[in-house]
Amino acid sequence: MAAMKFYCDAERCIECNGCVTACKNVNEVPWGVNRRRVVTIKDGEPGERSLSVACMHCADAPCAAVCPVDCFYTTDDGIVLHDKDICIGCGYCFYACPFGAPQFPTDGAFSSRGKMDKCTFCAGGPLEDNSSEEFRKYGSNRIAEGKLPACAEMCATKALLAGDADMVSEIYRKRVVNRAQAALGKGAQLRYRNFGSKVDMKGKATN
Amino acid sequence: MTMSTTKSSHGPLMLKGMLATVLLVLILPLMPYVFAVNTDVSSSVAGSVPNPGADLWRAVRARDGVVAGSSQVKGVETGVLIDPAGKAWLEFRKEKLIPYSAYVFAGVASALLLYFLLHGRIRIKAGRSGVLVPRYSRYERWVHWIMVVVFMTLALTGVILLYGRFVLIPLLGPEGFHMTAQISKWLHDIMGPIFIISLIVMAFTFFREAICRCKVDMIWFLRAGGYLGGKHPSSGKINAGQKAWYWAVVLGGIVLIGSGLVMYFPNFQQGREIMQNANMIHGLAAVFVIAFMFIHIYLASVGMEGSLECMTSGNCDENWAIEQHDLWYEEMKEEGRIGAQSSTEKQAQLPD
């Protein structure tokens, strides 16, 4: 049983927001909803890094643990999905999620919450695969077509990795080691090559 | 001539030099990659290589609560990469609020049941006199019963949303419970604003009676209202326990309204942490007021003879008034309101 995961390589992400655009384009998400966003840390300062964040498809998902109507389920691929026909739009998943993944279209008075919308790992929802109703509610189902999420496939620098956790971590591990080898090969110490201590949140806070 | 020979001899050389420089500039940065590719990845270095991704997440997380970055996606807290406060909120809700509130409700309910089994119904000791004393006006009763409908709806729908997943989903199934939960959420959202008006009206209606008469009320509390035996302490129109209930509803209601509004209007750009805290406060206040409500309902129905009719017909029996609210009875007697009933009060007295 595979466990699908995203991983964003901060050493590669150039904050082009291509993933955000790809996601919106492929899934035709409701207005005001951003399933994915790129966050830049220490913008304009030494050590600036960007990360693309969406639903992390947690193994022990807090959203699923807190949902009062229990509308979340994990697929065989380890993708956390939810049933919009059961969701009541209470917003508890949004309180619980550390990554700010659950989004709510504001379709009522006083910005009252509609049914929750979040990244589906391009795996649609509980409805029939690639049916028009599934597309309307959850966006496209690329997983059913044998494709990976659009955001990762579109990523120009291959910073955003998506796929089986073992493969993603193997790719990332190789990258980390290669970079370290490269740095050491030039006679530099790791900490002078932006590895480790230099990538911290010290210095000016970028808000 | 000399010029041209210099050109012909130096030109290609310069070109070659420039080309070589360009090539060098292009290739040099790639050298480490070539080096790296040719090296076995799983060499001894691998064990000690820091993971910049993990380090970055750790560093960001160490700055919890602070907006740590910026994002082109504009919105509330879109610059926050990770918000650990959600975990604390989730644990509070799942491991504290849900089980302990159930213990509180079960504890209060079983204490009342035990009291009823041991002590039985509190009777009018002298028996019914048949003389009626006007106690609550028609207006006061309307205020009370509207509050009952609003409060009970809010309490019931809130409790459904709190326990439904564990109690009702096994019974109704997820699709069945969806309808219940959706209706509960709508009702809770609609009744919330009505509760604000209802609470304000109720607070003013019964305010005069709920002011503390310190000496009398202190004695009442010290004797536990006479419910645990001993002489029944004297009390005014409403006793200290009822006053406590009034203030529990008013103050608890204010807390519930305040915390509810924070969650009700996500469009005021408040962050998650504020809403998480509002949710915790909302839950605690609700548990407190609902548990108190159990006692109120018990004493106003099966627990005591002659108490429910005060709120239904507006009148109470003379002997009940003497036994339960002696000071109020004496005031009423001095004012000459016992026996001499006005036409509206006679109307209220009719069985309905």
PDB file of N, CA, C and O in Angstrom, chain B residues 9 41 70 91 103 124 159 260 314 329 337 339 345:
ATOM      1  N   SER B   9      47.179  37.402 -36.662  1.00  0.00           N
ATOM      2  CA  SER B   9      47.856  36.516 -35.699  1.00  0.00           C
ATOM      3  C   SER B   9      47.178  36.529 -34.317  1.00  0.00           C
ATOM      4  O   SER B   9      47.095  35.520 -33.660  1.00  0.00           O
ATOM      5  N   VAL B  41      26.512   7.850  -3.778  1.00  0.00           N
ATOM      6  CA  VAL B  41      25.636   8.664  -2.936  1.00  0.00           C
ATOM      7  C   VAL B  41      25.623   8.175  -1.493  1.00  0.00           C
ATOM      8  O   VAL B  41      25.622   8.954  -0.550  1.00  0.00           O
ATOM      9  N   SER B  70       5.519  35.424   3.829  1.00  0.00           N
ATOM     10  CA  SER B  70       4.535  36.143   3.030  1.00  0.00           C
ATOM     11  C   SER B  70       4.151  35.260   1.860  1.00  0.00           C
ATOM     12  O   SER B  70       4.880  34.349   1.478  1.00  0.00           O
ATOM     13  N   GLU B  91      -6.702  18.444  20.839  1.00  0.00           N
ATOM     14  CA  GLU B  91      -6.574  17.578  22.014  1.00  0.00           C
ATOM     15  C   GLU B  91      -7.547  17.994  23.104  1.00  0.00           C
ATOM     16  O   GLU B  91      -8.143  17.149  23.772  1.00  0.00           O
ATOM     17  N   TYR B 103     -19.121  13.409  31.453  1.00  0.00           N
ATOM     18  CA  TYR B 103     -19.109  13.046  32.873  1.00  0.00           C
ATOM     19  C   TYR B 103     -19.907  14.059  33.681  1.00  0.00           C
ATOM     20  O   TYR B 103     -20.642  13.687  34.609  1.00  0.00           O
ATOM     21  N   ILE B 124     -45.752  20.120  49.065  1.00  0.00           N
ATOM     22  CA  ILE B 124     -46.221  21.250  49.868  1.00  0.00           C
ATOM     23  C   ILE B 124     -46.655  20.639  51.201  1.00  0.00           C
ATOM     24  O   ILE B 124     -47.638  19.896  51.258  1.00  0.00           O
ATOM     25  N   VAL B 159     -25.137  20.143  21.561  1.00  0.00           N
ATOM     26  CA  VAL B 159     -24.780  18.829  22.099  1.00  0.00           C
ATOM     27  C   VAL B 159     -24.756  17.790  20.980  1.00  0.00           C
ATOM     28  O   VAL B 159     -23.888  16.913  20.947  1.00  0.00           O
ATOM     29  N   GLY B 260     -19.301  32.966  20.558  1.00  0.00           N
ATOM     30  CA  GLY B 260     -20.034  32.499  19.381  1.00  0.00           C
ATOM     31  C   GLY B 260     -19.882  33.450  18.209  1.00  0.00           C
ATOM     32  O   GLY B 260     -19.684  33.024  17.078  1.00  0.00           O
ATOM     33  N   GLY B 314     -49.014  31.201  36.043  1.00  0.00           N
ATOM     34  CA  GLY B 314     -48.651  32.504  36.588  1.00  0.00           C
ATOM     35  C   GLY B 314     -48.952  32.630  38.063  1.00  0.00           C
ATOM     36  O   GLY B 314     -48.541  33.595  38.698  1.00  0.00           O
ATOM     37  N   TYR B 329     -43.866  36.263  50.286  1.00  0.00           N
ATOM     38  CA  TYR B 329     -45.283  36.090  50.663  1.00  0.00           C
ATOM     39  C   TYR B 329     -45.714  37.195  51.610  1.00  0.00           C
ATOM     40  O   TYR B 329     -46.797  37.768  51.466  1.00  0.00           O
ATOM     41  N   ARG B 337     -52.146  41.821  48.076  1.00  0.00           N
ATOM     42  CA  ARG B 337     -52.367  41.256  46.746  1.00  0.00           C
ATOM     43  C   ARG B 337     -52.832  39.803  46.790  1.00  0.00           C
ATOM     44  O   ARG B 337     -53.048  39.190  45.747  1.00  0.00           O
ATOM     45  N   GLY B 339     -55.514  37.052  47.453  1.00  0.00           N
ATOM     46  CA  GLY B 339     -56.975  36.974  47.508  1.00  0.00           C
ATOM     47  C   GLY B 339     -57.612  37.984  46.577  1.00  0.00           C
ATOM     48  O   GLY B 339     -58.487  37.642  45.799  1.00  0.00           O
ATOM     49  N   GLU B 345     -55.143  38.860  36.105  1.00  0.00           N
ATOM     50  CA  GLU B 345     -54.583  37.720  36.831  1.00  0.00           C
ATOM     51  C   GLU B 345     -55.587  36.573  36.926  1.00  0.00           C
ATOM     52  O   GLU B 345     -55.222  35.408  36.917  1.00  0.00           O
TER      53      GLU B 345
END
